[in-house]
PDB file of C-alpha atoms in Angstrom:
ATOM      1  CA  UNK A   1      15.274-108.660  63.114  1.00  0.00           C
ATOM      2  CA  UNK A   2      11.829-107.641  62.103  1.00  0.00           C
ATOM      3  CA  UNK A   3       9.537-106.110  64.588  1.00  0.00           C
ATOM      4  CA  UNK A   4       6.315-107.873  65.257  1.00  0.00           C
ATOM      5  CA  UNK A   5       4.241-104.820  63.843  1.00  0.00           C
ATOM      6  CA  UNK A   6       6.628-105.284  60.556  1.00  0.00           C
ATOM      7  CA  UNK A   7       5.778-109.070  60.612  1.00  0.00           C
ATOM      8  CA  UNK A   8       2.251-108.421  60.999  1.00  0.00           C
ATOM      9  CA  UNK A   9       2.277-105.921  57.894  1.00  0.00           C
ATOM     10  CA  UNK A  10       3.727-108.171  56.092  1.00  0.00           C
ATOM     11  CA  UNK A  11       1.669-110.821  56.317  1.00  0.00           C
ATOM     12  CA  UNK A  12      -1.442-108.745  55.780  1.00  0.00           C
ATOM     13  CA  UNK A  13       0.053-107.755  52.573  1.00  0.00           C
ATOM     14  CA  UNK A  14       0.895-111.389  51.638  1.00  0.00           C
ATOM     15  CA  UNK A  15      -2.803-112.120  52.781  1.00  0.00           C
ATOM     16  CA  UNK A  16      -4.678-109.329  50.172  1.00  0.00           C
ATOM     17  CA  UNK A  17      -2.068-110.489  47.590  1.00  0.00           C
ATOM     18  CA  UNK A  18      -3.135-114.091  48.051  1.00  0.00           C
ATOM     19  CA  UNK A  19      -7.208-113.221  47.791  1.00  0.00           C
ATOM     20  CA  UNK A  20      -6.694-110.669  44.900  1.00  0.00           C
ATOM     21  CA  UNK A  21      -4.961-113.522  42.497  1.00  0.00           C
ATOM     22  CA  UNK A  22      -7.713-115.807  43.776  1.00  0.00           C
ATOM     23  CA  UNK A  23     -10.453-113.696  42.695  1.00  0.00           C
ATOM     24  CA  UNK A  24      -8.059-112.658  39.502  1.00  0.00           C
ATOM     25  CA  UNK A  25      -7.473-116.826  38.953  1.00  0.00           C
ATOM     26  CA  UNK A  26     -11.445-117.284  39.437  1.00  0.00           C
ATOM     27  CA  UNK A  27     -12.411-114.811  36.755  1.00  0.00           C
ATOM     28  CA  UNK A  28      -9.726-116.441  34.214  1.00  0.00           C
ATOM     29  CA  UNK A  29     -11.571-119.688  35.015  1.00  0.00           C
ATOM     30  CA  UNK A  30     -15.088-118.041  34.800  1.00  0.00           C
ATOM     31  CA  UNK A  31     -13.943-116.682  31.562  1.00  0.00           C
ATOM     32  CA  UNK A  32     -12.639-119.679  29.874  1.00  0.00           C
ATOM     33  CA  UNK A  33     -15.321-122.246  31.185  1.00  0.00           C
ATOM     34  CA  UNK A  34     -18.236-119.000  29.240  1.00  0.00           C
ATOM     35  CA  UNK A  35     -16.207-119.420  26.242  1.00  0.00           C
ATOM     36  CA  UNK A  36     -16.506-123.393  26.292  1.00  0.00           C
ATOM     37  CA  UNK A  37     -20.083-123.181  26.752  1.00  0.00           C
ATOM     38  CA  UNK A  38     -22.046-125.351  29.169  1.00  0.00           C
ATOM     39  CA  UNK A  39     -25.331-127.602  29.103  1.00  0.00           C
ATOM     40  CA  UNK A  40     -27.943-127.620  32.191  1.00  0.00           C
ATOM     41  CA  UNK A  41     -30.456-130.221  31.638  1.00  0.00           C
ATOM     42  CA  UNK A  42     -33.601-130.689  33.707  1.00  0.00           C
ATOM     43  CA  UNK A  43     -35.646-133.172  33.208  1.00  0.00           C
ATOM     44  CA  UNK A  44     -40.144-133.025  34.250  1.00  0.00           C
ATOM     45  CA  UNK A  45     -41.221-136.552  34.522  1.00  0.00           C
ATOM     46  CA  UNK A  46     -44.736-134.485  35.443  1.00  0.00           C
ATOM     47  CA  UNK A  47     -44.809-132.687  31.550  1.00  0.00           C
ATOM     48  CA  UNK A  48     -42.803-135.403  30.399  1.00  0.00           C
ATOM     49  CA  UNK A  49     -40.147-132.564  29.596  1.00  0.00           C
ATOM     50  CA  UNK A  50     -36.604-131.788  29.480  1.00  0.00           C
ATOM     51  CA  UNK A  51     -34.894-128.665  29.779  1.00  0.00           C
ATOM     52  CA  UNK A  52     -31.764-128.007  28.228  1.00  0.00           C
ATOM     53  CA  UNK A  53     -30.134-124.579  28.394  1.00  0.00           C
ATOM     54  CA  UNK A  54     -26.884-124.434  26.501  1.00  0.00           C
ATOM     55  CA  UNK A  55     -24.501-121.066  27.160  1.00  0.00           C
ATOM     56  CA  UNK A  56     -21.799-120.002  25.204  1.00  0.00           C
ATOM     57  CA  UNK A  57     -20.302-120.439  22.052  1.00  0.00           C
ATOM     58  CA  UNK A  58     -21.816-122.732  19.444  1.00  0.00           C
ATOM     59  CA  UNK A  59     -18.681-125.086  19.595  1.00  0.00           C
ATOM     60  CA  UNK A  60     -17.239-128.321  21.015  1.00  0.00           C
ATOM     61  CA  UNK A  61     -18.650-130.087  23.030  1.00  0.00           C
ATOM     62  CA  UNK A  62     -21.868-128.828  22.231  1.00  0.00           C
ATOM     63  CA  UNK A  63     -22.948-131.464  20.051  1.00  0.00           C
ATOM     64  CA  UNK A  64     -21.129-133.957  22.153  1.00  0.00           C
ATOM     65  CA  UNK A  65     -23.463-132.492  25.566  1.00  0.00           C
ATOM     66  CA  UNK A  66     -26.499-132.739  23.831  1.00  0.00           C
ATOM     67  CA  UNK A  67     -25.902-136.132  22.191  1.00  0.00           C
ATOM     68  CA  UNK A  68     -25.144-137.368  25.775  1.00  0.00           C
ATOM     69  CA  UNK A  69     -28.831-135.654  27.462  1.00  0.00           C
ATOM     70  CA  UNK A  70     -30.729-136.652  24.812  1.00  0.00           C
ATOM     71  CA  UNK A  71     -29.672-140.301  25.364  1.00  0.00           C
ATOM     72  CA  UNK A  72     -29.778-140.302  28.630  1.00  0.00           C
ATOM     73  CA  UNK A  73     -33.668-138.971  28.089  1.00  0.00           C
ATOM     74  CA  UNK A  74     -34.629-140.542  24.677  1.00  0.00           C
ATOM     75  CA  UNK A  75     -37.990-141.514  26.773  1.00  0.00           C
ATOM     76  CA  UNK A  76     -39.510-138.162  27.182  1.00  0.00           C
ATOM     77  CA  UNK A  77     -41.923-136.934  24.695  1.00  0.00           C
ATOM     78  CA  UNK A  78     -40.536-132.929  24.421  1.00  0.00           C
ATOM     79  CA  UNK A  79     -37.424-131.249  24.615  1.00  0.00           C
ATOM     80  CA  UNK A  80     -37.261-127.743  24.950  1.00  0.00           C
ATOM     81  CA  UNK A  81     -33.502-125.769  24.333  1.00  0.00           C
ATOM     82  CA  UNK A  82     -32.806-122.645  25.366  1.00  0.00           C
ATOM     83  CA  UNK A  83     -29.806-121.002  23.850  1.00  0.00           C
ATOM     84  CA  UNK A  84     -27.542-117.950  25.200  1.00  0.00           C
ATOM     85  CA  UNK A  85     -24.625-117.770  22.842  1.00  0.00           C
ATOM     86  CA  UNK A  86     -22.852-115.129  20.907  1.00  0.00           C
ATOM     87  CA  UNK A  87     -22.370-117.422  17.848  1.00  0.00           C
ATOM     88  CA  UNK A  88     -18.969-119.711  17.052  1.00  0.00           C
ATOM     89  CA  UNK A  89     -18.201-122.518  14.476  1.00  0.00           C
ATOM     90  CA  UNK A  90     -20.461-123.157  11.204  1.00  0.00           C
ATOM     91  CA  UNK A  91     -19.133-126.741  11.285  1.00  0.00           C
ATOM     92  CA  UNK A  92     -20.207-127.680  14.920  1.00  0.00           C
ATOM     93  CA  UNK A  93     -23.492-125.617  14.402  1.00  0.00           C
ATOM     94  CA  UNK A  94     -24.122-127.921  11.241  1.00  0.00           C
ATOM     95  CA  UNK A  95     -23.305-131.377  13.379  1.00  0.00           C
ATOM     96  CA  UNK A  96     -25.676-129.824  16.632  1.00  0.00           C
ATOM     97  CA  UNK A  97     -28.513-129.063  13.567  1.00  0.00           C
ATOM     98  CA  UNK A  98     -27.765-132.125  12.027  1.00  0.00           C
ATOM     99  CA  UNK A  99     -28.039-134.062  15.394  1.00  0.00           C
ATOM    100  CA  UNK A 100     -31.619-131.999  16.414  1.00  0.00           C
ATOM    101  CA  UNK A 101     -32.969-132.904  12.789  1.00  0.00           C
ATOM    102  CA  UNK A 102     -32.862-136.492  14.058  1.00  0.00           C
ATOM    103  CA  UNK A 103     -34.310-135.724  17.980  1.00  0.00           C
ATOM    104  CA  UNK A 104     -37.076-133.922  15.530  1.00  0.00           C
ATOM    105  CA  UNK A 105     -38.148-136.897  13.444  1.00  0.00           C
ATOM    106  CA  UNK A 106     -39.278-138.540  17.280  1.00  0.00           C
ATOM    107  CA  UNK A 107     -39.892-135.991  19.560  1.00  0.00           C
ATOM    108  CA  UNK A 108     -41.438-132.738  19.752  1.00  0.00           C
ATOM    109  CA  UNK A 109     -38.486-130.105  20.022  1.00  0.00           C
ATOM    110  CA  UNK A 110     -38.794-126.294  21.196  1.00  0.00           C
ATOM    111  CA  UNK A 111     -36.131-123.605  21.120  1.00  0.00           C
ATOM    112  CA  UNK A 112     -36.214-120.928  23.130  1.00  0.00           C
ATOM    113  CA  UNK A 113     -34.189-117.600  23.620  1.00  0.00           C
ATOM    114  CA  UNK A 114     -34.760-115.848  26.900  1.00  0.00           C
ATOM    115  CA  UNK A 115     -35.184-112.417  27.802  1.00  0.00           C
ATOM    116  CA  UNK A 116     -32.361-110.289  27.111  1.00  0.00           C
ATOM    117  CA  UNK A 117     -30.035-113.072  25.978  1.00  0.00           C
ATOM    118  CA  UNK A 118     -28.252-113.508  22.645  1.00  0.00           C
ATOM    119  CA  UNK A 119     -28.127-115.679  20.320  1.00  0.00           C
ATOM    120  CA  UNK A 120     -26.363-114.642  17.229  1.00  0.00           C
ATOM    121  CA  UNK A 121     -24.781-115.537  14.029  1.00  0.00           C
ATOM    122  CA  UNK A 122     -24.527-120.002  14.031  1.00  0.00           C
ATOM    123  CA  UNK A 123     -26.777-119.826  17.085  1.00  0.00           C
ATOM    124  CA  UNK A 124     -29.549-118.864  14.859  1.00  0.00           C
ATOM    125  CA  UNK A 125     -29.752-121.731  12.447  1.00  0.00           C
ATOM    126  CA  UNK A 126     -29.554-123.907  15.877  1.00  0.00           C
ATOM    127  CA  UNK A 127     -32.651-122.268  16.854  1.00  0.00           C
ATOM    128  CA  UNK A 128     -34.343-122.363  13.814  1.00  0.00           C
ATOM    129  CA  UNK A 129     -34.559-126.495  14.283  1.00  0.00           C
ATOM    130  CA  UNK A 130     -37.235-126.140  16.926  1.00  0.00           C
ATOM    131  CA  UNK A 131     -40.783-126.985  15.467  1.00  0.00           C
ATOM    132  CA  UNK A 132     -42.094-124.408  18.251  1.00  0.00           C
ATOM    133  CA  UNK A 133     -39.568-121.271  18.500  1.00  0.00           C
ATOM    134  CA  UNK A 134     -40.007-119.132  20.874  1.00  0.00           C
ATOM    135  CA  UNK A 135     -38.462-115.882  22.223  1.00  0.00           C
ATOM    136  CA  UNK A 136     -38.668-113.249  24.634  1.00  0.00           C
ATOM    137  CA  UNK A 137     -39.259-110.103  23.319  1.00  0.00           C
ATOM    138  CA  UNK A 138     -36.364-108.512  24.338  1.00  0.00           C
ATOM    139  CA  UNK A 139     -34.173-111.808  23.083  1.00  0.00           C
ATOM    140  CA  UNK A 140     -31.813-110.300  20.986  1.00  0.00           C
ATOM    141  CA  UNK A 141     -30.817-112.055  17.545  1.00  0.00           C
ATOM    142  CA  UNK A 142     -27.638-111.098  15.575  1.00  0.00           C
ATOM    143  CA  UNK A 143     -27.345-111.757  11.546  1.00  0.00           C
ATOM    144  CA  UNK A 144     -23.804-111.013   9.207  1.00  0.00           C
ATOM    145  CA  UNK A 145     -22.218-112.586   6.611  1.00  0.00           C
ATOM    146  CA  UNK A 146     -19.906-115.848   6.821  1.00  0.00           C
ATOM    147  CA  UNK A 147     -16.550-114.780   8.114  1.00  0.00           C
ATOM    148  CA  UNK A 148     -13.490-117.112   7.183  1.00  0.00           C
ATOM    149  CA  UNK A 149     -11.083-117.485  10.192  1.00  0.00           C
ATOM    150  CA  UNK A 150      -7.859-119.046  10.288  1.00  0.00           C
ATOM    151  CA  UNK A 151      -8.373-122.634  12.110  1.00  0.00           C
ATOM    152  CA  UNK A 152      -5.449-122.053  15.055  1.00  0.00           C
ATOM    153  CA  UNK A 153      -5.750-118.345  16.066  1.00  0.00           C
ATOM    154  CA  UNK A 154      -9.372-117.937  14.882  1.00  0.00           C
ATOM    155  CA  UNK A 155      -7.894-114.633  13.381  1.00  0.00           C
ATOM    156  CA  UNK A 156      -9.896-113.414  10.070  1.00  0.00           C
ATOM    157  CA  UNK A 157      -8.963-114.275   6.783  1.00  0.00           C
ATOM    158  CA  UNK A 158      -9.284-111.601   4.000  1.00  0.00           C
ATOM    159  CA  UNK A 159     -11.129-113.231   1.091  1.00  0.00           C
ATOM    160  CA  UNK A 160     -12.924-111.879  -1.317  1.00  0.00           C
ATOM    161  CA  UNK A 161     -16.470-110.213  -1.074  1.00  0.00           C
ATOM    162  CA  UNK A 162     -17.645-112.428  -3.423  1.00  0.00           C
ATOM    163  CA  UNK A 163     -16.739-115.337  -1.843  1.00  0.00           C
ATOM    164  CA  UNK A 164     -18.521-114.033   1.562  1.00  0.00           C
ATOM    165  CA  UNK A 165     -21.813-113.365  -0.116  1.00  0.00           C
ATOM    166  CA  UNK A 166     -21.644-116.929  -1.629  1.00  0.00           C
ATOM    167  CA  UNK A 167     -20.778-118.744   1.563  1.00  0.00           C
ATOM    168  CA  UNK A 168     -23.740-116.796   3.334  1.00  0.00           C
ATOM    169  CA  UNK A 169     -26.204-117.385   0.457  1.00  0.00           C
ATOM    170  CA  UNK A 170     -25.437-121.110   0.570  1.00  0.00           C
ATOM    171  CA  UNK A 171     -25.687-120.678   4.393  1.00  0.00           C
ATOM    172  CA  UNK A 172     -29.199-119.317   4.342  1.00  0.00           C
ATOM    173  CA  UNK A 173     -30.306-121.802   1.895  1.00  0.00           C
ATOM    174  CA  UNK A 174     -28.478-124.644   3.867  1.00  0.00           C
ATOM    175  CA  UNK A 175     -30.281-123.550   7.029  1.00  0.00           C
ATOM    176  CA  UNK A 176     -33.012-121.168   7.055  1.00  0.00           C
ATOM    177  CA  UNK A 177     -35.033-121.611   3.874  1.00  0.00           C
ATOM    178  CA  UNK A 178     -35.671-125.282   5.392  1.00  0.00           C
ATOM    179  CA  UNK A 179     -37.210-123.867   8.235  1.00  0.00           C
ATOM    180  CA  UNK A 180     -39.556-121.832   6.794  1.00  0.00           C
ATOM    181  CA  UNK A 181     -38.208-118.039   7.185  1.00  0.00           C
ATOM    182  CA  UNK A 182     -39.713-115.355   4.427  1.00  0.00           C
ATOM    183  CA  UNK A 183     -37.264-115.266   1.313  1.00  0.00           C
ATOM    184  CA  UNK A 184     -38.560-111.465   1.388  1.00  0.00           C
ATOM    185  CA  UNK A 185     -37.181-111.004   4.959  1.00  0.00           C
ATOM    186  CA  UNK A 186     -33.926-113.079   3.697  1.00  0.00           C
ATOM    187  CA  UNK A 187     -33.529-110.994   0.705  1.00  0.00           C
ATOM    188  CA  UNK A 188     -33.748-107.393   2.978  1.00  0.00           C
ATOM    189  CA  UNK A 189     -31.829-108.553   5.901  1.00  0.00           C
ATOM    190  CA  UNK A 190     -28.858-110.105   3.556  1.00  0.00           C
ATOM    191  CA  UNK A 191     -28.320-107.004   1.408  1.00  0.00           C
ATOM    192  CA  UNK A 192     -28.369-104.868   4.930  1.00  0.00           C
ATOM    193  CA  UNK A 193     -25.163-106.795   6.273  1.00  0.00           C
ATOM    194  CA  UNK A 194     -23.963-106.284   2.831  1.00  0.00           C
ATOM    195  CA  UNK A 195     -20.168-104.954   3.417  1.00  0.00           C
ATOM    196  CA  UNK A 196     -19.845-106.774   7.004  1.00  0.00           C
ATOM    197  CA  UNK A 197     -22.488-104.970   8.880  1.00  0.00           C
ATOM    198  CA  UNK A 198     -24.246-107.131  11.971  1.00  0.00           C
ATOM    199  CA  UNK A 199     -27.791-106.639  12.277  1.00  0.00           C
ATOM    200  CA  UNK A 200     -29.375-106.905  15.693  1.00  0.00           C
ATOM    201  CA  UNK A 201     -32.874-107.529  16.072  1.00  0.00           C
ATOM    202  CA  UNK A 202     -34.946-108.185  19.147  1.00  0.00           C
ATOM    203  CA  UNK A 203     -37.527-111.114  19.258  1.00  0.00           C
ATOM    204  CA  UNK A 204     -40.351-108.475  18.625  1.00  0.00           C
ATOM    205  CA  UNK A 205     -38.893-107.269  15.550  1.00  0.00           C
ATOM    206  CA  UNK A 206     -38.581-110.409  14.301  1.00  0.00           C
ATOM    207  CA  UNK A 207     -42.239-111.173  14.562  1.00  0.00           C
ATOM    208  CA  UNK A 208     -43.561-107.608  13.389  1.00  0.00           C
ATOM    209  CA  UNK A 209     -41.446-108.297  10.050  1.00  0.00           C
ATOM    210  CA  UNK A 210     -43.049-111.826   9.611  1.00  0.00           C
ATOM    211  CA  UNK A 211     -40.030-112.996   9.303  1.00  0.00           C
ATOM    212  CA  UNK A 212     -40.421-116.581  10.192  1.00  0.00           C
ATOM    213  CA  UNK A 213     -37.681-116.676  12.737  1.00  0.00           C
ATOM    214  CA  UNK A 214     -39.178-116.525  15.344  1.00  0.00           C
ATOM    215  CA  UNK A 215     -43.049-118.047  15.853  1.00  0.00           C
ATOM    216  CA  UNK A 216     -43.951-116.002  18.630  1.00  0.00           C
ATOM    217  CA  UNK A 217     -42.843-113.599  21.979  1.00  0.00           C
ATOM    218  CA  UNK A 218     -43.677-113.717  25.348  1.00  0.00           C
TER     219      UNK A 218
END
C-alpha cells in the first residue's frame, strides 16, 4: 500500500499535469479563436462614433460581424475600422468591400491600422474603402501576388505565372485603382513582387512614395 509521502507525490504530479494541459488547451483555443478573427465594437453617442476593430484573418464571419454592428448602429453618423489581420480569402474580402461600399454611400467611414499592426495582402483592399485612411507610422502593410489555394486544405496550387500576374492585375484594378492609389506606385510595387516576393511597407513609406494608400500617419 502506498505511503502517504508516495500519495502526496502523486497527486502533485497529477496536479502540474492537470494545469500544464490547461494552459496547453488555452493556447489551442487562443490560437484558433486569432485565426477566426474577432470584432470589438464601441459605440460614442458623444462623437456620434463607432469603433470597430476587427483582428484576424479577412474571412468568415467577418462580413457577417460587421453586417450585424452596422445594423445595430445604422444611426450614427461615422464609423471608424481598425484592422489587424495578416490577410485571408479574396472572396470574403470582396463581400466585406462590397458591404462597406454601401455603409459609404450614408455614412462617413474611416479605416485605420494601428501602430505596429498588420494588415496585409486582402486586408489592404478592405482598408482602402475608408474615405479617411489612416495609419500609424509604424503600421505595417504587406503586398504579393494572388495565390490560388486549394478550397479544403488551403494548400497552394501551382498555376501558371501568367495566370498569377493576371489574377493580381485584375485584383488591383478591381480594388485599388477605385480608390485612388498612384498607377505609378501600382506599376513599381507589382513588378517588385514579380516571382512571389511580399513587399512590406510601413505606413510612412507609404506616404513618402505618394502612393495613395494611405492618406496620412500619426
Amino acid at each position: 500500500m502506498p505511503s502517504r509521502s508516495l500519495n502526496r507525490i502523486l497527486w502533485g504530479i497529477a496536479l502540474l499535469a492537470i494545469v500544464y494541459f490547461g494552459f496547453k488547451a488555452r493556447d489551442t483555443l487562443d490560437a484558433i479563436f486569432i485565426g477566426v478573427g474577432t470584432l470589438d465594437v464601441r459605440a460614442d453617442p458623444g462623437e456620434d462614433t463607432v469603433y470597430l476593430t476587427w483582428r484576424g484573418r479577412i474571412a468568415a464571419p467577418m462580413e457577417a460581424r460587421l453586417r450585424e454592428a452596422f445594423a445595430r448602429y445604422d444611426s450614427a453618423r461615422t464609423f471608424v475600422l481598425a484592422l489587424a489581420s495578416p490577410g485571408g480569402s479574396i472572396d470574403q474580402g470582396a463581400r466585406v468591400v462590397g458591404l462597406l461600399r454601401q455603409i459609404r454611400e450614408t455614412h462617413q467611414l474611416e479605416t485605420v491600422v494601428e501602430a505596429g499592426k498588420p494588415c496585409a495582402s486582402m486586408c489592404v483592399p478592405v482598408y482602402l474603402q475608408g474615405t479617411r485612411r489612416t495609419a500609424a507610422a509604424s503600421a505595417r502593410f504587406m503586398f504579393h501576388e494572388v495565390s490560388f489555394r486549394e478550397e479544403v486544405s488551403n494548400d497552394e496550387v501551382n498555376v501558371p505565372e501568367s495566370a498569377k500576374s493576371s489574377e493580381t492585375d485584375r485584383l488591383f484594378a478591381r480594388f485599388f485603382v477605385p480608390a485612388g492609389v498612384s498607377q505609378t506606385w501600382i506599376d513599381k510595387v507589382r513588378a517588385e513582387m514579380t516571382g512571389g516576393n511580399d513587399i512590406w511597407l510601413t505606413g510612412r513609406e507609404l506616404v513618402d512614395q505618394d502612393s495613395g494608400v494611405v492618406q496620412s500617419v500619426f
